[in-house]
XYZ file of C-alpha atoms in Angstrom:
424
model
C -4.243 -14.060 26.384
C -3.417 -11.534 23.655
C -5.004 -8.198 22.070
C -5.580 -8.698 18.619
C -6.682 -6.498 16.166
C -8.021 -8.543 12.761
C -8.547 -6.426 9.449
C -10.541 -8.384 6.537
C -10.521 -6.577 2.964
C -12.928 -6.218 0.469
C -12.740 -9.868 -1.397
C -12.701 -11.824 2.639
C -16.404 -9.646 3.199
C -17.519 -10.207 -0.776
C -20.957 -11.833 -0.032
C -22.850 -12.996 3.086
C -20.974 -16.212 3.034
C -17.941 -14.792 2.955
C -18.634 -12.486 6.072
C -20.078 -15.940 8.099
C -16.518 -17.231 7.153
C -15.391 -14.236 8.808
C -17.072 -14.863 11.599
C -15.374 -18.058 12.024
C -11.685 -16.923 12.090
C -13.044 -14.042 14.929
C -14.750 -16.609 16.687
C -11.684 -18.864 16.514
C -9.611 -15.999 18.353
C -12.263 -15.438 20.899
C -12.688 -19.140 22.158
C -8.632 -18.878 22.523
C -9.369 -16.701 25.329
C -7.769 -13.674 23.482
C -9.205 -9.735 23.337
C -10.529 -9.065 19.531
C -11.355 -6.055 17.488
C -11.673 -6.425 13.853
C -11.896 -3.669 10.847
C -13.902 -4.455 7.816
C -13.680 -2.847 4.094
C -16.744 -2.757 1.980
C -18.022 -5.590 0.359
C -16.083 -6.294 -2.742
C -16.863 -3.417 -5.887
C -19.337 -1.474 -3.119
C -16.697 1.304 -3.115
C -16.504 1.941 -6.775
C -20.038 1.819 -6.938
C -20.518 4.584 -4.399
C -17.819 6.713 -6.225
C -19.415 5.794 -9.599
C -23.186 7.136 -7.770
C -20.916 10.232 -6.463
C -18.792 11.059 -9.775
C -22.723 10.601 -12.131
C -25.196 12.549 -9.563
C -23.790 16.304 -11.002
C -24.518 14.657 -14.489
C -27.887 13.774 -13.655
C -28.876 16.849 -11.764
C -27.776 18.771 -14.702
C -24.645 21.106 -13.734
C -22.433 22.056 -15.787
C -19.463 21.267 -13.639
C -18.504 17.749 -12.704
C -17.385 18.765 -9.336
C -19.147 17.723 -6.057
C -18.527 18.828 -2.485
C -15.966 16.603 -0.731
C -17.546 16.384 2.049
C -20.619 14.447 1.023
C -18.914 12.227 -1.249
C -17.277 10.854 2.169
C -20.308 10.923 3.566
C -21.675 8.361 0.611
C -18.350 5.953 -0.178
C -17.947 5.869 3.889
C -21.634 3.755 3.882
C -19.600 0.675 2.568
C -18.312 -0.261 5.439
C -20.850 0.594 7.754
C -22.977 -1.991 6.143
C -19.966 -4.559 6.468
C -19.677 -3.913 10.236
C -22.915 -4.367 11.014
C -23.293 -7.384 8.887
C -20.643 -8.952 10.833
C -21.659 -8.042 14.174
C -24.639 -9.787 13.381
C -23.328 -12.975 12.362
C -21.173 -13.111 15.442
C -23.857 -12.047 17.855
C -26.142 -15.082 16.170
C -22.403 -17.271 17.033
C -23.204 -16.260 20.443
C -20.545 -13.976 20.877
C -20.830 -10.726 21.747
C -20.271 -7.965 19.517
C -21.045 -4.409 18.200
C -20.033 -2.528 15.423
C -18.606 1.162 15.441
C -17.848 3.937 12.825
C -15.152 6.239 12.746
C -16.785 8.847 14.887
C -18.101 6.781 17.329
C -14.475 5.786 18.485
C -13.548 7.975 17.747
C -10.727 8.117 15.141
C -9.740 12.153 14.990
C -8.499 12.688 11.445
C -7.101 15.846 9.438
C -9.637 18.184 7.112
C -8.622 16.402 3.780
C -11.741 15.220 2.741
C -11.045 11.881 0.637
C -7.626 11.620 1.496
C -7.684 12.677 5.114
C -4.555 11.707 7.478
C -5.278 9.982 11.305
C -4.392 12.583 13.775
C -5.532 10.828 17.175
C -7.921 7.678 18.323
C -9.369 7.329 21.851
C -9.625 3.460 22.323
C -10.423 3.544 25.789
C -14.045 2.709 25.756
C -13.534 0.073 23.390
C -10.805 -1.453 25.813
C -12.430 -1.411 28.517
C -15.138 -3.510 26.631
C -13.011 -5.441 24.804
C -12.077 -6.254 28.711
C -15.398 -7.386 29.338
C -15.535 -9.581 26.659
C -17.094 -8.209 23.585
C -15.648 -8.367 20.369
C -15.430 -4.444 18.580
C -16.056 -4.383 14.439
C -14.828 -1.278 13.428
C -15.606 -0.021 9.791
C -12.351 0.469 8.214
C -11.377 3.495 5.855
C -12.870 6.346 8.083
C -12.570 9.057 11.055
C -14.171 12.316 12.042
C -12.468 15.284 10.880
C -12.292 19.016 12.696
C -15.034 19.963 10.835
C -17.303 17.175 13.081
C -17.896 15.532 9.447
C -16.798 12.007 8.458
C -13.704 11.844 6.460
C -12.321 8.969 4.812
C -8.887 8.071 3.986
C -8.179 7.283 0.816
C -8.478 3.778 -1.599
C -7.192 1.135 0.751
C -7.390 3.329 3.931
C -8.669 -0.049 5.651
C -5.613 -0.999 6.117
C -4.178 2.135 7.513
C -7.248 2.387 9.656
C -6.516 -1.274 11.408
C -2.740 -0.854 12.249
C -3.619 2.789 13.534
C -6.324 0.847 15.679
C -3.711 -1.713 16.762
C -1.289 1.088 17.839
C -4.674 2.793 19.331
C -4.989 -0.617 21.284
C -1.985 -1.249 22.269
C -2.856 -4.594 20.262
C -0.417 -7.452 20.614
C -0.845 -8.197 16.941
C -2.309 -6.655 13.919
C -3.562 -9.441 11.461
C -4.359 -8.230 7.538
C -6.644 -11.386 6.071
C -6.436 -10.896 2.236
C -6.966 -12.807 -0.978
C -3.277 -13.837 -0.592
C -1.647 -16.380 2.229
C 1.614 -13.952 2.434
C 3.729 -11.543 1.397
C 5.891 -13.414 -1.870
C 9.574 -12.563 -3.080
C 7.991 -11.826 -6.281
C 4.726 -12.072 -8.084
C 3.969 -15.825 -8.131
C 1.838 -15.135 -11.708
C 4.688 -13.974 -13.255
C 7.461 -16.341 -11.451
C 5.845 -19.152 -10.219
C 9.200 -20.094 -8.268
C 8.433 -17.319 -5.906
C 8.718 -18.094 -2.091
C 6.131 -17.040 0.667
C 8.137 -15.209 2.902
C 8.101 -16.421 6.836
C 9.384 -12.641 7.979
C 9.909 -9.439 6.263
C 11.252 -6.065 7.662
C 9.102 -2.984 8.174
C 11.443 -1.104 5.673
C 11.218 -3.920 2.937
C 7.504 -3.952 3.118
C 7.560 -0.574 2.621
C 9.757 -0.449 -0.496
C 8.032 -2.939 -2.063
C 4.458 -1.815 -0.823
C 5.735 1.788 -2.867
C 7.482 0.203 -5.695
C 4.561 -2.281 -6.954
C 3.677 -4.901 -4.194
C 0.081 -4.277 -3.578
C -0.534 -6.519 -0.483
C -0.732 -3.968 1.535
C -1.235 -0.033 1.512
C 1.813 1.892 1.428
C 0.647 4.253 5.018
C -0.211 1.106 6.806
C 3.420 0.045 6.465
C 4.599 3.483 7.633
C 2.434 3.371 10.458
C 3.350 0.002 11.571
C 6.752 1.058 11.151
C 6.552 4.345 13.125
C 4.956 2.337 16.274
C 6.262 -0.966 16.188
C 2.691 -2.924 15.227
C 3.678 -6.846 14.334
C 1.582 -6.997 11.650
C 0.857 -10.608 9.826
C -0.742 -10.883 6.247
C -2.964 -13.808 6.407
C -5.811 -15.390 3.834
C -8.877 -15.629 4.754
C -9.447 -17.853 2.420
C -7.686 -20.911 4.587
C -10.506 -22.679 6.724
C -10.733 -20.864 9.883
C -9.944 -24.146 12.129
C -7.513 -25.860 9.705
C -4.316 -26.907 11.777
C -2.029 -23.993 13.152
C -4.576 -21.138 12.111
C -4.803 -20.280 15.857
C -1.102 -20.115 16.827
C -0.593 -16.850 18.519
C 2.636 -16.863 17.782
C 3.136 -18.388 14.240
C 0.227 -18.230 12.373
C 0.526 -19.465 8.680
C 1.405 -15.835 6.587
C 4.004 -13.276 6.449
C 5.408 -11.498 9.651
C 6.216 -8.028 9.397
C 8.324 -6.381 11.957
C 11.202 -4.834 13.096
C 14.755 -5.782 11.472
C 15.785 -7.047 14.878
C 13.477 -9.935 15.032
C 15.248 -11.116 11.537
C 17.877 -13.377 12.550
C 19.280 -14.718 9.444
C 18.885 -11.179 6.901
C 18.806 -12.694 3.105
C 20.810 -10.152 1.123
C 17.903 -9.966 -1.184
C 14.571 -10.109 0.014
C 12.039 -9.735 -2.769
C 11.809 -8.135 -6.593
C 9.216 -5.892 -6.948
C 7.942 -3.784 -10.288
C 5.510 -0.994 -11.612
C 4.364 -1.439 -14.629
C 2.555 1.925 -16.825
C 5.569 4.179 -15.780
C 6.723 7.075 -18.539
C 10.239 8.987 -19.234
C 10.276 12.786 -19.816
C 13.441 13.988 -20.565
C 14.203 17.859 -21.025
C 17.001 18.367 -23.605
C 20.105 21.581 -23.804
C 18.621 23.233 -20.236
C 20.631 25.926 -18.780
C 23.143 24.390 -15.941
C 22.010 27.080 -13.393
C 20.859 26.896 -10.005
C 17.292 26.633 -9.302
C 16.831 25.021 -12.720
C 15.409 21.941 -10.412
C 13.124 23.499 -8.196
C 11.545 25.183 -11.957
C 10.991 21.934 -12.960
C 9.826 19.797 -10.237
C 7.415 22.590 -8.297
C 5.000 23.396 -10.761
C 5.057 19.514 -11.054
C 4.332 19.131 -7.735
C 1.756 21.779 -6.872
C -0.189 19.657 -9.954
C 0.383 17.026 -7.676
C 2.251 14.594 -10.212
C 4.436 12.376 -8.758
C 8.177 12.540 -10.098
C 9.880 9.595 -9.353
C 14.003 8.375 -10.823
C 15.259 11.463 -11.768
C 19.060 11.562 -13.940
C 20.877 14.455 -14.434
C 23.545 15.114 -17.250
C 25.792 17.042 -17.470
C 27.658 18.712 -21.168
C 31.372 18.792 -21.723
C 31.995 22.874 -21.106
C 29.410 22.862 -17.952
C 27.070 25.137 -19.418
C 24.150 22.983 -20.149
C 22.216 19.854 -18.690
C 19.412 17.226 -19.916
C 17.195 16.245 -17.150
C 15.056 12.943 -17.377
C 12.880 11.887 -14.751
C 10.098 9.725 -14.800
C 5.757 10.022 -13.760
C 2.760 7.628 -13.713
C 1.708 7.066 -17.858
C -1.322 8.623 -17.177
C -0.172 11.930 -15.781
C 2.164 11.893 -19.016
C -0.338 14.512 -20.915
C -0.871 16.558 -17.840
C 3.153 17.032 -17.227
C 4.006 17.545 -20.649
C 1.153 20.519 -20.351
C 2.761 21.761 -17.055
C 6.317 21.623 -18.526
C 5.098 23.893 -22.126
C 3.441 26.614 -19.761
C 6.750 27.147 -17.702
C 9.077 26.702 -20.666
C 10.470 30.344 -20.393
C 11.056 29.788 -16.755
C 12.862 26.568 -16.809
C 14.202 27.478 -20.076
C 15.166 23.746 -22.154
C 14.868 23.545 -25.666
C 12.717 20.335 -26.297
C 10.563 17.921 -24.393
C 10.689 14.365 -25.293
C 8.181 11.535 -23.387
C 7.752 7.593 -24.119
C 5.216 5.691 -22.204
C 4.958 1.994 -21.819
C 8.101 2.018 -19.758
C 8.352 -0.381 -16.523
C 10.113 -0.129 -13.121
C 11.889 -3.220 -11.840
C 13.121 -2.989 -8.064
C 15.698 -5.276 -6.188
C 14.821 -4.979 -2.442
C 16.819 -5.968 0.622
C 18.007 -5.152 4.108
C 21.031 -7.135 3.198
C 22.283 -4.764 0.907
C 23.739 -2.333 3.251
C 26.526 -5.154 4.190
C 26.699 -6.496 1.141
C 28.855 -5.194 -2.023
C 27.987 -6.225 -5.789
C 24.548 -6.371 -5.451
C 24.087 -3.510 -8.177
C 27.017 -5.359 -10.525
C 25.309 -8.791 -9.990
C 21.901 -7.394 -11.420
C 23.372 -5.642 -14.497
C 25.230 -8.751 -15.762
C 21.929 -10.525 -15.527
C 19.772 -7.867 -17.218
C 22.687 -7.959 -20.178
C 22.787 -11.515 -20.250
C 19.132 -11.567 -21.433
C 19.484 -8.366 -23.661
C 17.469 -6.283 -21.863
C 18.657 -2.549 -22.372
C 18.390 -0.187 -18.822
C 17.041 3.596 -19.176
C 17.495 4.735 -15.569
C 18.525 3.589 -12.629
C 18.392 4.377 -8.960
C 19.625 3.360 -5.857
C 18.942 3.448 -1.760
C 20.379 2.241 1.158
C 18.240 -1.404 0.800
C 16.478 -1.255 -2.872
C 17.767 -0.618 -6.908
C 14.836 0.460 -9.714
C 16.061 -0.069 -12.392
C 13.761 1.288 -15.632
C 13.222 -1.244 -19.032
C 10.713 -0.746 -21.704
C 7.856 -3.072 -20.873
C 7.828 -5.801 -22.930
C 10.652 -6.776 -21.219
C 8.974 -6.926 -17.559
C 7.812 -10.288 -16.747
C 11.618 -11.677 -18.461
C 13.959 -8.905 -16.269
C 11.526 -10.246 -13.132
C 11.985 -13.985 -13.303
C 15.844 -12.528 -14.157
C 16.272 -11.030 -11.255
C 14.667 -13.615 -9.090
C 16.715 -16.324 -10.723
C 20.042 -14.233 -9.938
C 19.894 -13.921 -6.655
C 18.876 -17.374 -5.196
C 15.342 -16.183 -4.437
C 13.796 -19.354 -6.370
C 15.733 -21.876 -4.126
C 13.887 -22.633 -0.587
């Protein structure tokens, strides 16, 4: 018998169909004899309707400002997956399992005061142990806590996920199982390379270079979490039928495994190639090479709360000036660029140049701290094709490498081709 906690996202709970299906894959754990607890999103687009209702009502009520308390607006986008939890706990109970549904507070899960982005400070999961112990199966609406201020608080746009591997480590779960619209987590995107492999096991730190460099199975502080407390955590579909052969292996379940790097026996050098696309260059030109010329730059960008990402630095001939390029989201392009002109005296560069439409290609792999050439092997290939490189950065296990985008979906399949990850 194992503790298991199962998370099912927005598309798995999209309709009432969808939530029986649900059901089935729960109900498939409990007849194994195993403890269950399962966190639900909303129902697929509830979410962005809520907002939508929350972002309109000032409009409608007249003000002149746009801005609404944060507070309430958790209090509205939180309902999603209340309804989802108790939808589900009523399809299992008429299963004949037993089951209840709880939010946040009931737990409860003890979060920070950052209304709409709030961080999970503590969760009390006795009570729900000890009935899990008795037999009854806990759906927990995802995405939500209780903050100091005794008000709900949710945790940002795909805080489900966060919310279930926090629950796991809560738990004390055996396994923390994320059913998506996906069977795995690939070495690439299989729309783009259709070559691309589901990957049996991938590290904690590789998930969470390519959950932060473009991957979107999962949400970047899920990985983190799972990392910081050791939570196994499998991406599954939950679009496979519930009792189709091998679906109820408690050890291994169709999917992806994520774990630590010691479970890995045989480390590939290269794991997977992940990209951003909608990434923009902002270079300052003829700055003055002085210290604290950085921290002029980059803290005005970051109390606007635009995130700087592959920075260069160059330096002139004689020492006494430097160009600085870095790069931010497209969309915070305008809002930089407005930052940057109202601290020109401060940072002191003569121009400002941007370009948009820019994309972020990322080689990712454990391998790579044992392994020389990795870098080399990646540039040939690139060149090979004719594709130029703006920027480049490296870590201990990835290299982001930055392209102008028409060139994304060609430096991908490159990449993926290069390194061996279309062979099985």
């Amino acid at each position: 018998m194992a503790r298991i906690v199962m998370k099912f996202g927005g598309t798995s709970v999209a309709n009432l169909e969808r939530i029986h299906n649900v059901a089935r894959h729960v109900k498939r754990e409990v007849d194994a004899g195993h403890e269950v607890a399962v966190v639900v999103s909303a129902m697929s687009g509830k979410t962005n309707e809520l907002v939508d209702w929350v972002q309109t009502m000032p409009k409608v009520a007249g003000a002149d400002s746009p801005f609404y308390d944060a507070r309430e607006y958790d209090a509205v986008v939180a309902s999603g997956e209340q309804v989802t939890s108790g939808l589900l706990a009523i399809a299992l109970q008429s299963m004949g399992i037993n089951a209840r549904s709880w939010q946040g507070w009931q737990i409860p899960i003890k979060t920070d005061n950052a209304h709409g982005a709030a961080r999970i400070q503590e969760i009390d999961g006795s009570d729900i142990v000890r009935r899990m112990g008795e037999g009854q199966v806990a759906v927990v609406a995802g995405f939500q806590g209780i903050g100091p201020d005794n008000r709900i608080a949710t945790l940002g746009r795909g805080g489900s996920d966060t919310s279930a591997v926090a629950i796991a480590a809560g738990l004390k779960a055996d396994r923390c199982d994320i059913y998506t619209d996906v069977d795995g987590v690939y070495t690439t995107d299989p729309r783009i390379e259709p070559k691309a492999r589901r990957l049996k096991k991938i590290a904690f730190e590789e998930m969470l270079e390519m959950a932060s460099l473009g991957a979107k199975v999962l949400q970047v502080r899920s990985v983190e979490l799972a990392m910081v407390h050791k939570v196994r955590t499998f991406v599954r579909s939950s679009f496979e039928d519930p009792d189709a052969p091998g679906m109820g292996d408690l050890l291994n379940p169709p999917g992806t495994l994520i774990c630590d790097e010691e479970e890995i026996v045989e480390q590939e050098v290269v794991t997977g190639i992940a990209y951003a696309k909608d990434e923009a260059q902002i270079s300052l030109r003829r700055l003055a090479d002085r210290p604290g010329v950085s921290a002029a730059i980059f803290g005005p960008l970051a109390e606007s709360h635009i995130n700087v990402d592959m920075i260069v630095q160059n330096i002139s001939e004689d020492g006494s000036k430097t160009d600085m390029t870095f790069t931010v989201p497209s969309g915070d392009v305008d809002k930089a660029l407005a930052v940057l002109g109202s601290n020109k005296d401060k940072i002191g560069f003569d121009v400002v140049q941007s370009e948009k439409g820019l994309v972020k290609v990322s080689v990712i792999g454990i391998g790579m701290r044992s392994h020389a050439g990795v870098a080399a092997t990646a540039f040939r290939a690139l060149a090979e094709k004719g594709i130029n490189i703006k920027a480049i950065t490296t870590s201990e296990i990835k290299i982001s490498i930055l392209i102008d985008g028409p060139y994304a979906e060609l430096a991908v399949r490159t990449l993926h081709s290069c390194y061996g990850l279309d062979k099985n």
